[in-house]
Coordinates of C-alpha atoms in Angstrom, one line a residue:
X1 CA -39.6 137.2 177.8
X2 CA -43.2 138.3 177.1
X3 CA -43.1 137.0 173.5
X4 CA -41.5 134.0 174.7
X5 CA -44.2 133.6 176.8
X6 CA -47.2 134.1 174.1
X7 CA -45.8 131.2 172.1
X8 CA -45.6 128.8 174.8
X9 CA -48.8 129.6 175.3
X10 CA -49.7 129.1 171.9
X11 CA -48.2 125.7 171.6
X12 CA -49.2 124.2 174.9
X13 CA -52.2 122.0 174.8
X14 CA -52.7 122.5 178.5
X15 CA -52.2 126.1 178.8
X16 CA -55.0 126.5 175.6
X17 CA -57.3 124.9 178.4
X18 CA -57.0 127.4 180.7
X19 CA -59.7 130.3 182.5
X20 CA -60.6 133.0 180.6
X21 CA -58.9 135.0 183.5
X22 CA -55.6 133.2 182.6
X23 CA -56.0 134.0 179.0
X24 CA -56.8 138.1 179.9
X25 CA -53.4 138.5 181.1
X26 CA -51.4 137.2 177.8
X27 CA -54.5 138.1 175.3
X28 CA -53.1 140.2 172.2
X29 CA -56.1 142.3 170.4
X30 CA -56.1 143.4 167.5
X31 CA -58.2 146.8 167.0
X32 CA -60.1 147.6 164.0
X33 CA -61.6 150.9 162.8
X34 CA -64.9 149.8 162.9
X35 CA -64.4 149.6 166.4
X36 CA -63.0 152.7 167.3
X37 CA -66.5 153.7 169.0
X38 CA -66.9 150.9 171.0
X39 CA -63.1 151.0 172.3
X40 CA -63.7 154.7 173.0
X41 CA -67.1 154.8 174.8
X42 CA -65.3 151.7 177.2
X43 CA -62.1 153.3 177.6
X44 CA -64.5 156.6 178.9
X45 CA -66.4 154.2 181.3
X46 CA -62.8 153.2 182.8
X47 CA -61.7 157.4 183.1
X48 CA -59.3 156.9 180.7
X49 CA -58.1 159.1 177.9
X50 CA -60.1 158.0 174.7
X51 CA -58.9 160.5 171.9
X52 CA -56.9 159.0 169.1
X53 CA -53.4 160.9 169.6
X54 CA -54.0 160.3 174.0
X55 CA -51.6 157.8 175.6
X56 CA -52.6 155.6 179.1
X57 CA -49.9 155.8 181.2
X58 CA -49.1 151.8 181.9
X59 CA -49.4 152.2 185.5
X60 CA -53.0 153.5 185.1
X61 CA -54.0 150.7 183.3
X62 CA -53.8 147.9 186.0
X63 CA -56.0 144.6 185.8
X64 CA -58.5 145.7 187.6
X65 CA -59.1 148.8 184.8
X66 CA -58.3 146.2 182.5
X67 CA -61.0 144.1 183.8
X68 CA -63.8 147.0 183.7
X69 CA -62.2 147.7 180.2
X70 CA -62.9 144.3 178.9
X71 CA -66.9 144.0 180.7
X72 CA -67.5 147.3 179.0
X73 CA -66.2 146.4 175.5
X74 CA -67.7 143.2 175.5
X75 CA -70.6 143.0 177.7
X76 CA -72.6 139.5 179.0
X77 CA -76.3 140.3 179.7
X78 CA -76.2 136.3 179.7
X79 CA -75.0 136.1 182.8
X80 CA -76.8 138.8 184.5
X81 CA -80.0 136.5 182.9
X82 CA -78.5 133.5 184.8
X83 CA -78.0 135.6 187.7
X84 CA -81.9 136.9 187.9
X85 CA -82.6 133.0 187.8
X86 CA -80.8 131.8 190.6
X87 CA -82.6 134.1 193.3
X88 CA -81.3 137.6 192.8
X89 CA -84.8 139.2 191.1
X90 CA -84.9 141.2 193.7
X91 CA -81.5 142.4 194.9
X92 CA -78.2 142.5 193.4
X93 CA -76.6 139.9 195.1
X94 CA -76.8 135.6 195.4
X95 CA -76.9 133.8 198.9
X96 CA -74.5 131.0 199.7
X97 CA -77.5 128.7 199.4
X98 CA -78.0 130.0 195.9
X99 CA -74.8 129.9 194.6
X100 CA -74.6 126.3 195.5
X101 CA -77.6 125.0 193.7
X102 CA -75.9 127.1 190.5
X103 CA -72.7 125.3 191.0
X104 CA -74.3 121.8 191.6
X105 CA -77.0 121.7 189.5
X106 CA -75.9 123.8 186.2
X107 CA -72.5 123.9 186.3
X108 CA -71.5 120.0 187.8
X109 CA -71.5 117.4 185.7
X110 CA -74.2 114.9 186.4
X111 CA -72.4 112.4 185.1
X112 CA -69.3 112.0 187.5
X113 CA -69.4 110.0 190.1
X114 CA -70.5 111.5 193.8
X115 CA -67.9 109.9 196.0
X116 CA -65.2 110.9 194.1
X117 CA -66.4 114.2 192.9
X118 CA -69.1 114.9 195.4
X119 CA -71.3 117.9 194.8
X120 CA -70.0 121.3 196.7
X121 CA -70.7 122.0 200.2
X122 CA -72.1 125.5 201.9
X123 CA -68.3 125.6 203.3
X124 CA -66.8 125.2 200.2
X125 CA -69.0 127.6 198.4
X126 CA -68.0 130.1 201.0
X127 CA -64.1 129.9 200.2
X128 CA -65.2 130.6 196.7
X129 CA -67.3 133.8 197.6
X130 CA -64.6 135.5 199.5
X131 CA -62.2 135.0 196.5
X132 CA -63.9 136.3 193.7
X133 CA -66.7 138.9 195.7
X134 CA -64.6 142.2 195.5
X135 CA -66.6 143.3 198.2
X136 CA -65.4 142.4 201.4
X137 CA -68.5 143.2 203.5
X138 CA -70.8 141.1 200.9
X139 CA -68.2 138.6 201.2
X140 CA -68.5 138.3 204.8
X141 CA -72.3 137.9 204.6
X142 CA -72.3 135.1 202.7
X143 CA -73.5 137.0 199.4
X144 CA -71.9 137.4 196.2
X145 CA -72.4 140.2 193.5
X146 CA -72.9 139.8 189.5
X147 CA -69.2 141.0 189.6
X148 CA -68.2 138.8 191.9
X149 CA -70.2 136.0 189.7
X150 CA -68.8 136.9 186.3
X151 CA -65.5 137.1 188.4
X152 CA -66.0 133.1 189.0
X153 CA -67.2 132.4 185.8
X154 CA -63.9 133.4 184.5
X155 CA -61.9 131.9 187.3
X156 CA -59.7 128.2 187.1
X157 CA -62.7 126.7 189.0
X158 CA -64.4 126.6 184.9
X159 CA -62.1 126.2 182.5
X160 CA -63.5 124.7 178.9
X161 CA -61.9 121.2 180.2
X162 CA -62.2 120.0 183.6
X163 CA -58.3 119.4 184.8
X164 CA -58.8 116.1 185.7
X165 CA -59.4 115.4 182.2
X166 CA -56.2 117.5 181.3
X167 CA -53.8 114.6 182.8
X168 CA -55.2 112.2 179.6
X169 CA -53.6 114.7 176.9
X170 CA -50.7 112.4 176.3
X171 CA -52.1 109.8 176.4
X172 CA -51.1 107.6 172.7
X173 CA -52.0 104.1 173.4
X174 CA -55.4 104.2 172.0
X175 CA -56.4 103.0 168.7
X176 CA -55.5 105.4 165.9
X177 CA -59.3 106.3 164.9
X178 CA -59.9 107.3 168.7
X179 CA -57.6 110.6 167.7
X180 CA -58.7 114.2 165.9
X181 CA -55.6 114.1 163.8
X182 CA -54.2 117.8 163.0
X183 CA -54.5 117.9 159.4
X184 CA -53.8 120.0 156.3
X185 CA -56.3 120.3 152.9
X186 CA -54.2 121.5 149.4
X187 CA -51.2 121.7 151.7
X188 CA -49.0 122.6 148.5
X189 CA -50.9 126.0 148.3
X190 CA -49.9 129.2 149.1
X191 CA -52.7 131.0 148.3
X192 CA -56.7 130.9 146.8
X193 CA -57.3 127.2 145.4
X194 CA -58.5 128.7 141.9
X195 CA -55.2 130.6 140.9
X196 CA -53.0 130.2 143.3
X197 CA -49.4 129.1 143.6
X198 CA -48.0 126.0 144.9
X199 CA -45.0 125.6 146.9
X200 CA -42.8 122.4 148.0
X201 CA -41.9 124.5 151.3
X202 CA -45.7 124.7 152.3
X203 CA -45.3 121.1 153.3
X204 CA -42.1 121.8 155.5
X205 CA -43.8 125.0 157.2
X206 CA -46.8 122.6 157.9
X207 CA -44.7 119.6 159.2
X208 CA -42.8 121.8 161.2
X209 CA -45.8 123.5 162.7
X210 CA -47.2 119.9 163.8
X211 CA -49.4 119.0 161.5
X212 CA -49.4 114.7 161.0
X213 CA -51.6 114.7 157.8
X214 CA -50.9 116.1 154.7
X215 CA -52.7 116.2 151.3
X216 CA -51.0 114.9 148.0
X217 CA -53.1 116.2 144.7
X218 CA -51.1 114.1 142.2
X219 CA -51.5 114.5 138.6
X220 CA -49.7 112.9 135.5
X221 CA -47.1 114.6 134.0
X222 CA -46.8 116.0 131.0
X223 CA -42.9 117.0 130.3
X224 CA -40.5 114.5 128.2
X225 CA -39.5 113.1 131.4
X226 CA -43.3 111.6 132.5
X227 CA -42.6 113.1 136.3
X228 CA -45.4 112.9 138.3
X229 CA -46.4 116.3 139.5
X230 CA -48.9 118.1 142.5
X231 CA -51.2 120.5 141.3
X232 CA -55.4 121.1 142.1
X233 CA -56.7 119.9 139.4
X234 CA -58.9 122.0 136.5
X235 CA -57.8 125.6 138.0
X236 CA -54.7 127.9 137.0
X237 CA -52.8 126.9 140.3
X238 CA -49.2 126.3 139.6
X239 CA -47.7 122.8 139.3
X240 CA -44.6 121.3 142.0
X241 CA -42.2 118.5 141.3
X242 CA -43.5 114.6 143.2
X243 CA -40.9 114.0 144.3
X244 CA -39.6 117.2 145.7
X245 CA -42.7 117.2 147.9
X246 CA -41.4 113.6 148.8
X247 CA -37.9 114.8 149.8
X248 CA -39.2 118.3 151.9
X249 CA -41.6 115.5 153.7
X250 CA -38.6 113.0 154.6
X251 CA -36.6 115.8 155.6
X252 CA -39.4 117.6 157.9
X253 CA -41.3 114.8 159.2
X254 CA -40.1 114.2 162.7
X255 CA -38.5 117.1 163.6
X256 CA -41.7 118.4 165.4
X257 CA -43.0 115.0 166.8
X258 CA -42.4 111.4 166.8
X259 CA -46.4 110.5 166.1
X260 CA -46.7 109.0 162.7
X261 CA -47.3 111.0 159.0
X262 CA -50.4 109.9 157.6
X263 CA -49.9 110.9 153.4
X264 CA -53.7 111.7 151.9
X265 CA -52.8 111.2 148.2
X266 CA -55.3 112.0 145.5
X267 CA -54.5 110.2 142.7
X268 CA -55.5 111.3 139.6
X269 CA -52.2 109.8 137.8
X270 CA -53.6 107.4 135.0
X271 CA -50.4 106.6 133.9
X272 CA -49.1 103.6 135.1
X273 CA -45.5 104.2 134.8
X274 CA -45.9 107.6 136.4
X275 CA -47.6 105.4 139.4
X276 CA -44.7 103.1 139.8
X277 CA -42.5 106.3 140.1
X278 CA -44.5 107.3 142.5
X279 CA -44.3 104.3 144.9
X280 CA -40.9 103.8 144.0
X281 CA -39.8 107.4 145.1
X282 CA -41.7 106.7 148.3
X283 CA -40.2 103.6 149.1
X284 CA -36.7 104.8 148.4
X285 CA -37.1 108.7 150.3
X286 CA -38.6 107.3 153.1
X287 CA -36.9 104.0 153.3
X288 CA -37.5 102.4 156.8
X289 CA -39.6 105.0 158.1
X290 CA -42.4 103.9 155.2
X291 CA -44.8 101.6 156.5
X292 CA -45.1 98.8 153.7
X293 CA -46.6 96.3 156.0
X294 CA -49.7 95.7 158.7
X295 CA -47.6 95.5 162.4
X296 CA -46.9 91.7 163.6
X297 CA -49.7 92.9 166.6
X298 CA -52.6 94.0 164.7
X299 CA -52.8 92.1 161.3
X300 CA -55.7 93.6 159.2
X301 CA -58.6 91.5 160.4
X302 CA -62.0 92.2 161.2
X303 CA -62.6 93.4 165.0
X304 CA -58.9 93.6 165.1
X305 CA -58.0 97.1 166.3
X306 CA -55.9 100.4 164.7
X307 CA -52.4 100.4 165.8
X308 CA -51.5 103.6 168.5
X309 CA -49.7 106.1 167.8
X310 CA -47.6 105.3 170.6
X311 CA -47.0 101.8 168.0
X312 CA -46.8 104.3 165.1
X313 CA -43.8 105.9 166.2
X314 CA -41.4 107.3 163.3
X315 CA -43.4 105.6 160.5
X316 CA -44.8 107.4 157.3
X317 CA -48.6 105.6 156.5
X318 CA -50.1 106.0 152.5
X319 CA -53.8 106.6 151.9
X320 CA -54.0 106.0 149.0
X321 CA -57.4 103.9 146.9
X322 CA -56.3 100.1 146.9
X323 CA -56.4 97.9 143.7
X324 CA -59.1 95.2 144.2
X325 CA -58.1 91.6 143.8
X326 CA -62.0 90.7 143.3
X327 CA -62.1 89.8 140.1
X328 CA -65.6 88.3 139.5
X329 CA -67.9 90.8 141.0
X330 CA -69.4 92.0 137.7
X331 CA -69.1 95.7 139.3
X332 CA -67.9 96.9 135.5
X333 CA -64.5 98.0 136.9
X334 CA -62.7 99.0 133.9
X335 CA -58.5 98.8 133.8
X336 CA -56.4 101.9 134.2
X337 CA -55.8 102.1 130.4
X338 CA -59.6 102.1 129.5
X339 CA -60.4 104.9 132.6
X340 CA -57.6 107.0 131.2
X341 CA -59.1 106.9 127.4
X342 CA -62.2 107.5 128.7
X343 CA -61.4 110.3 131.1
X344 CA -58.8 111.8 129.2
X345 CA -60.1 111.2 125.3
X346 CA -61.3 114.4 123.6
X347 CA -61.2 116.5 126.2
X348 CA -58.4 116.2 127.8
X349 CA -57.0 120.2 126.4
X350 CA -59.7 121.2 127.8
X351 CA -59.8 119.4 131.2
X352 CA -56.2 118.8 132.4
X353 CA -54.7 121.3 134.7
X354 CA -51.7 121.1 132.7
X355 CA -52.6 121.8 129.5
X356 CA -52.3 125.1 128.0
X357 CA -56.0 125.0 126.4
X358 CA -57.3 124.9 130.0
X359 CA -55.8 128.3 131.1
X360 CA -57.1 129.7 127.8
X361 CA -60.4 128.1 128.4
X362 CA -60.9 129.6 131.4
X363 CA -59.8 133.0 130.5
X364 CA -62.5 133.6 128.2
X365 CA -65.5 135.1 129.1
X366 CA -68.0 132.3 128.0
X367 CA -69.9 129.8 129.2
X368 CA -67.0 127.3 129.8
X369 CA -65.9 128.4 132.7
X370 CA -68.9 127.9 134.4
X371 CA -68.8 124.4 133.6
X372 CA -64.7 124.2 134.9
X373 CA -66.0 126.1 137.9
X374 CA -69.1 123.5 138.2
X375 CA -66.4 120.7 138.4
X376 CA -63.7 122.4 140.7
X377 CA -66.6 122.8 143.3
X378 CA -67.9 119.4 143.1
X379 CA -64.1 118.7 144.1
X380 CA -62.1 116.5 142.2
X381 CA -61.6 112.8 144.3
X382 CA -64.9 111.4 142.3
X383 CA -62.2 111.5 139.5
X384 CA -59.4 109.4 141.0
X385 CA -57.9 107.1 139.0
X386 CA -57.3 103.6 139.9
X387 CA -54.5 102.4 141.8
X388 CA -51.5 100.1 139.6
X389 CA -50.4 97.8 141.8
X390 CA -47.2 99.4 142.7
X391 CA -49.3 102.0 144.7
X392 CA -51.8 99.8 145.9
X393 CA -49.2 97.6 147.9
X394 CA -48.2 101.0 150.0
X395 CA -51.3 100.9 151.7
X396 CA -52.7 99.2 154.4
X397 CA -54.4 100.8 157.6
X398 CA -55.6 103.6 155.9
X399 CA -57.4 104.1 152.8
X400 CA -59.9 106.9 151.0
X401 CA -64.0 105.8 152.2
X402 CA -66.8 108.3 150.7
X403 CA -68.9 109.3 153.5
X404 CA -72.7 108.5 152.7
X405 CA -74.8 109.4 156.2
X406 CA -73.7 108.8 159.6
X407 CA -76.3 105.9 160.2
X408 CA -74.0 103.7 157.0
X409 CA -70.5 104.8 158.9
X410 CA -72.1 103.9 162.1
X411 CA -73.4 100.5 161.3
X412 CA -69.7 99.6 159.2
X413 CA -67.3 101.2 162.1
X414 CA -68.7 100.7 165.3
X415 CA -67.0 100.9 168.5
X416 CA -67.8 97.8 169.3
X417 CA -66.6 96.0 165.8
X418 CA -64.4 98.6 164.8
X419 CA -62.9 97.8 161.5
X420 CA -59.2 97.1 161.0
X421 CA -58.9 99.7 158.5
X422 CA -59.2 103.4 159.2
X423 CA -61.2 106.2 156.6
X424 CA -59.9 109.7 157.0

């Protein structure tokens, strides 16, 4: 019951929101030796056995001991700063007057509206001193305690998000850019980007955790058979089959939730028949659930909004660079053949994440891997190779924008003209 209680509470967007007093009574902690002092010294503040082989006795340790535990393990001068502020200089507690100029001028928002959220009255205030003063007579008085105040501080009245706002946490009808999407980076690792392994199940475990974004590092490969494969390019990590990740994403991608998979491929597949292999294992795994083409309601025009999620239901969206169909722009484009040669040429054994002579290279103690290292950590998407037009015509919402400043993504993707495509 208790552990079935810890993973609801895990998992429930509303129950993350909750007081820190909420939180205290399902809190795991994890002790380590470092510190043992400070555990000790609190537990000696509460009269309770501190020595390493000592037991508590579980009905010694109620939540009020618990509480004293906690305030003595981690202690908040900052409130007994905030405290001296409002009025109590001089003695140890807060008038009813006081505490409501602290509730209504630091903790309220100025920004809501007085008639429906009107500022708290000296009767109001009142209620809340004789629930959270632990003394009855201070209570009675109209005066509350730094106890009593850290006690409120931690109670339901101030939770991170106010619970009006809490009723808006299903809410999918917006535009799709108006979300935080819960997304994965190297999602086929299983350990250290540099030498790790990679895995087809880490994108199951993922999917079936709720993630809705997951990363695709595809590179061309190199066996008789020209699969493409997933691997981070220029370090030792291991490579996994295309279109086995395909296959663990179809099978995984709704089991969790309905909202839509957005795929972050990064393309560094030069080979255009590896790239129509690519498109075509998509568009046969995923069959109906890929989304080939714009919705009927928002076409991809300018000042036309993202679809919802809500209108994403069950679908499976490609990011993915898009070929150009500008063909006059003098912008020195080059095809895909001429990028590969030039990419690829001479250094290609020493460069590709699949070639032998790039594990030797970088197992010798010179100079080399320094400049391997130098490329790995200016990240690899600068080295995408062009999209054939196979891949390209899998895209449309979504597609891969470099971020320059804020000011440039502010002036292209307003609010007020936001774009019909979305950059993640």
């Amino acid at each position: 019951e208790w552990t079935n209680e810890v993973f609801s509470l895990a998992s429930n967007l509303l129950a993350q929101n909750m007081s820190r007093d909420a939180f205290l009574e399902k809190a795991i902690y994890r002790l380590f030796s470092a510190d043992r002092k400070r555990v000790e010294t609190a537990l000696e503040a509460c009269s309770l056995p501190s020595s390493r082989n000592d037991s508590i006795p579980q009905d010694d340790f109620t939540p009020e001991v618990y509480r004293v535990f906690l305030n003595n393990l981690c202690p908040r001068p900052e409130i007994d700063n905030i405290f001296s502020e409002f009025g109590a200089k001089s003695k140890p507690y807060l008038t009813v007057d006081q505490m409501m100029d602290f509730i209504n001028l630091k903790q309220r928002d100025p920004r809501l509206n007085e008639i429906l959220y009107p500022p708290l009255k000296q009767e109001q205030v009142q209620v809340l001193i004789e629930k959270y003063e632990p003394n009855s007579s201070l209570a009675k008085k109209g005066q509350i305690s730094v106890d009593g105040f850290m006690r409120y501080l931690s109670g339901e009245e101030n939770g991170v998000v106010s619970p009006e706002k809490l009723d808006l946490n299903e809410d999918m009808s917006q535009p799709l850019s108006h979300y935080f999407i819960n997304s994965s980076h190297n999602t086929y690792l299983t350990a250290g980007q540099l030498a790790g392994n990679s895995s087809v199940e880490m994108y199951r475990q993922v999917l079936l955790s709720g993630c809705r974004c997951v990363e695709l590092d595809c590179w061309k490969g190199r066996t008789a058979e020209e699969e493409p494969v997933i691997t981070h390019g220029f370090t030792m990590t291991t490579e996994i089959s295309f279109k086995e990740v395909i296959e663990a994403i179809a099978e995984c991608a709704f089991k969790t939730s309905p909202f839509p998979i957005l795929l972050s491929f990064e393309n560094h597949v030069d080979s255009p028949k590896q790239q129509a292999k690519m498109a075509e294992y998509c568009r046969l795994i995923f069959g109906d659930a890929l989304l080939m083409e714009p919705l009927e309601k928002y076409p991809l025009e300018s000042g036309v909004p993202l679809p919802s999620p809500m209108d994403l239901m069950y679908k499976i969206l490609v990011k993915n660079k898009k070929k150009s169909h500008k063909s006059s722009e003098g912008s020195g484009k080059k095809k895909l053949s001429e990028q590969a040669s030039n990419t690829y040429s001479d250094s290609s054994s020493v460069f590709e994440p699949s070639s032998p002579g790039a594990v030797s290279e970088l197992r010798q103690p010179s100079e080399n891997i320094f400049k391997l290292l130098g490329r790995q950590c200016n990240g690899t998407a600068g080295s995408e190779a062009m999209a054939t037009e196979e891949m390209s015509n899998l895209v449309n919402y979504i597609q891969p924008v470099k971020f320059e400043s804020f000011e440039i993504s502010k002036s292209k993707f307003s609010l007020e003209n936001p774009s019909a495509q979305c950059s993640i």
